[in-house]
Amino acid sequence: MKADNSGPPPIALVTGASRGAGRGIARALGSHGCTVYVTARSSGTTDNRLGGTVEQTANEVTEVGGTGIPVRCDHSVESDVAALFERIESESGRLDLLVNNACAIQDALTTPGNFWEKPISLGRMLDVGIKSSYEASWFAAQMMVKQGGGLIAFTSSPGAVHYCYGPAYGAHKAALDKMAADMAVDLADTGVSAISVWMGGLATERLLDMIDQEPEKYSFLLDRLETPDFTGHVLWELLQDKGLHDLSGQTLIGAELGQRYGVADAEGRVPQSARETHQLAPREQYPLIIR
């Protein structure tokens, strides 16, 4: 589905968008005509071995038909986040889609060893991941509730319900699913929706590098990876869905959304769902509400 050119372009914010999933999601939203604010700490030049800056991503958004706006933002610093949302409100006057994707991923996450044998700094995923997503949602909700609509989305994974790379990663993803569920309760009568999306294995710079380093261990993944852009196309379809609010609070599997909306990935392939490949499903949120 292409953007409706009869109205103003949707305004989106994708956090953690200098590389990986965020970069692909921003690029996909740009292809539908969105104005996309892209944030990360990497700006201008970067010494990260995987490369990537907010300017590069913003340029890609613009090249595919959208308007990319780069903003250097350290999502572990609340004043940076507050300034980001002040800028969005001042320049654009609204926010239609927040994609919470920022996370402090380190190379040590995927190295062998138990959690206490790895750097304690891996726990930063709980700050730049959980806490930063909460803060961005807090600011976004105020804008969206005032305008009477919008979507807060979290990029999650099946690691929320099975062991994957250790407790920091799992707690991070499980928390995102839970935040979407609980935020939806508070947002129920506002027109704003909150959802979490399980992405599959992504053909990001980091994972492709892992496969290059240990092909005997990881090369089997090549035939089942999603492109980083796939989730962005799915989120676009969700944003257009008249029944979006009925989905609010749910953790949705991106591959199943692709099937629902007819969104294909690279070479016309629709990724397989974790429900199909590993019999995994999001945890159930019970209806009890205690205020």
mmCIF file with all atom_site columns, C-alpha atoms in Angstrom, residues 15 75-76 81 98 100-105 122-138 152-156 160 166-180 183 196:
data_model
loop_
_atom_site.group_PDB
_atom_site.id
_atom_site.type_symbol
_atom_site.label_atom_id
_atom_site.label_alt_id
_atom_site.label_comp_id
_atom_site.label_asym_id
_atom_site.label_entity_id
_atom_site.label_seq_id
_atom_site.pdbx_PDB_ins_code
_atom_site.Cartn_x
_atom_site.Cartn_y
_atom_site.Cartn_z
_atom_site.occupancy
_atom_site.B_iso_or_equiv
_atom_site.pdbx_formal_charge
_atom_site.auth_seq_id
_atom_site.auth_comp_id
_atom_site.auth_asym_id
_atom_site.auth_atom_id
_atom_site.pdbx_PDB_model_num
ATOM 1  C CA . THR A 1 15  ? 14.901 5.122   17.452 1.00 0.00 ? 15  THR A CA 1
ATOM 2  C CA . HIS A 1 75  ? 18.393 7.526   24.516 1.00 0.00 ? 75  HIS A CA 1
ATOM 3  C CA . SER A 1 76  ? 19.977 6.847   27.902 1.00 0.00 ? 76  SER A CA 1
ATOM 4  C CA . VAL A 1 81  ? 14.913 12.492  24.597 1.00 0.00 ? 81  VAL A CA 1
ATOM 5  C CA . LEU A 1 98  ? 6.863  5.773   17.258 1.00 0.00 ? 98  LEU A CA 1
ATOM 6  C CA . ASN A 1 100 ? 10.953 1.884   19.851 1.00 0.00 ? 100 ASN A CA 1
ATOM 7  C CA . ASN A 1 101 ? 14.045 0.118   18.551 1.00 0.00 ? 101 ASN A CA 1
ATOM 8  C CA . ALA A 1 102 ? 17.009 1.647   20.422 1.00 0.00 ? 102 ALA A CA 1
ATOM 9  C CA . CYS A 1 103 ? 19.064 -0.899  22.344 1.00 0.00 ? 103 CYS A CA 1
ATOM 10 C CA . ALA A 1 104 ? 22.667 -1.136  23.542 1.00 0.00 ? 104 ALA A CA 1
ATOM 11 C CA . ILE A 1 105 ? 23.765 -4.299  21.720 1.00 0.00 ? 105 ILE A CA 1
ATOM 12 C CA . LEU A 1 122 ? 25.511 -6.178  28.797 1.00 0.00 ? 122 LEU A CA 1
ATOM 13 C CA . GLY A 1 123 ? 22.957 -5.086  31.376 1.00 0.00 ? 123 GLY A CA 1
ATOM 14 C CA . ARG A 1 124 ? 22.818 -1.712  29.616 1.00 0.00 ? 124 ARG A CA 1
ATOM 15 C CA . MET A 1 125 ? 20.161 -3.309  27.419 1.00 0.00 ? 125 MET A CA 1
ATOM 16 C CA . LEU A 1 126 ? 17.867 -2.781  30.385 1.00 0.00 ? 126 LEU A CA 1
ATOM 17 C CA . ASP A 1 127 ? 18.538 0.968   30.188 1.00 0.00 ? 127 ASP A CA 1
ATOM 18 C CA . VAL A 1 128 ? 18.933 1.516   26.457 1.00 0.00 ? 128 VAL A CA 1
ATOM 19 C CA . GLY A 1 129 ? 16.124 -0.820  25.543 1.00 0.00 ? 129 GLY A CA 1
ATOM 20 C CA . ILE A 1 130 ? 13.584 -0.991  28.354 1.00 0.00 ? 130 ILE A CA 1
ATOM 21 C CA . LYS A 1 131 ? 13.974 2.340   30.149 1.00 0.00 ? 131 LYS A CA 1
ATOM 22 C CA . SER A 1 132 ? 14.584 4.318   26.974 1.00 0.00 ? 132 SER A CA 1
ATOM 23 C CA . SER A 1 133 ? 11.543 2.768   25.283 1.00 0.00 ? 133 SER A CA 1
ATOM 24 C CA . TYR A 1 134 ? 9.391  3.693   28.277 1.00 0.00 ? 134 TYR A CA 1
ATOM 25 C CA . GLU A 1 135 ? 10.614 7.283   28.198 1.00 0.00 ? 135 GLU A CA 1
ATOM 26 C CA . ALA A 1 136 ? 10.110 7.682   24.445 1.00 0.00 ? 136 ALA A CA 1
ATOM 27 C CA . SER A 1 137 ? 6.608  6.232   24.780 1.00 0.00 ? 137 SER A CA 1
ATOM 28 C CA . TRP A 1 138 ? 5.862  8.616   27.668 1.00 0.00 ? 138 TRP A CA 1
ATOM 29 C CA . ILE A 1 152 ? 3.471  3.157   19.590 1.00 0.00 ? 152 ILE A CA 1
ATOM 30 C CA . ALA A 1 153 ? 5.363  0.079   18.397 1.00 0.00 ? 153 ALA A CA 1
ATOM 31 C CA . PHE A 1 154 ? 8.113  -1.986  19.993 1.00 0.00 ? 154 PHE A CA 1
ATOM 32 C CA . THR A 1 155 ? 10.545 -4.162  18.024 1.00 0.00 ? 155 THR A CA 1
ATOM 33 C CA . SER A 1 156 ? 10.684 -7.459  19.895 1.00 0.00 ? 156 SER A CA 1
ATOM 34 C CA . ALA A 1 160 ? 10.900 -12.902 24.944 1.00 0.00 ? 160 ALA A CA 1
ATOM 35 C CA . GLY A 1 166 ? 21.191 -14.753 28.027 1.00 0.00 ? 166 GLY A CA 1
ATOM 36 C CA . PRO A 1 167 ? 18.957 -13.040 30.601 1.00 0.00 ? 167 PRO A CA 1
ATOM 37 C CA . ALA A 1 168 ? 19.619 -9.422  29.626 1.00 0.00 ? 168 ALA A CA 1
ATOM 38 C CA . TYR A 1 169 ? 18.417 -9.929  26.057 1.00 0.00 ? 169 TYR A CA 1
ATOM 39 C CA . GLY A 1 170 ? 15.435 -12.033 27.143 1.00 0.00 ? 170 GLY A CA 1
ATOM 40 C CA . ALA A 1 171 ? 14.356 -9.603  29.863 1.00 0.00 ? 171 ALA A CA 1
ATOM 41 C CA . HIS A 1 172 ? 14.617 -6.742  27.404 1.00 0.00 ? 172 HIS A CA 1
ATOM 42 C CA . LYS A 1 173 ? 12.338 -8.369  24.830 1.00 0.00 ? 173 LYS A CA 1
ATOM 43 C CA . ALA A 1 174 ? 9.850  -9.683  27.408 1.00 0.00 ? 174 ALA A CA 1
ATOM 44 C CA . ALA A 1 175 ? 9.605  -6.203  28.908 1.00 0.00 ? 175 ALA A CA 1
ATOM 45 C CA . LEU A 1 176 ? 8.782  -4.653  25.540 1.00 0.00 ? 176 LEU A CA 1
ATOM 46 C CA . ASP A 1 177 ? 5.908  -7.094  25.035 1.00 0.00 ? 177 ASP A CA 1
ATOM 47 C CA . LYS A 1 178 ? 4.608  -6.344  28.523 1.00 0.00 ? 178 LYS A CA 1
ATOM 48 C CA . MET A 1 179 ? 4.871  -2.586  28.063 1.00 0.00 ? 179 MET A CA 1
ATOM 49 C CA . ALA A 1 180 ? 2.775  -2.752  24.904 1.00 0.00 ? 180 ALA A CA 1
ATOM 50 C CA . MET A 1 183 ? 0.231  0.803   27.815 1.00 0.00 ? 183 MET A CA 1
ATOM 51 C CA . SER A 1 196 ? 4.871  -5.188  20.044 1.00 0.00 ? 196 SER A CA 1
#
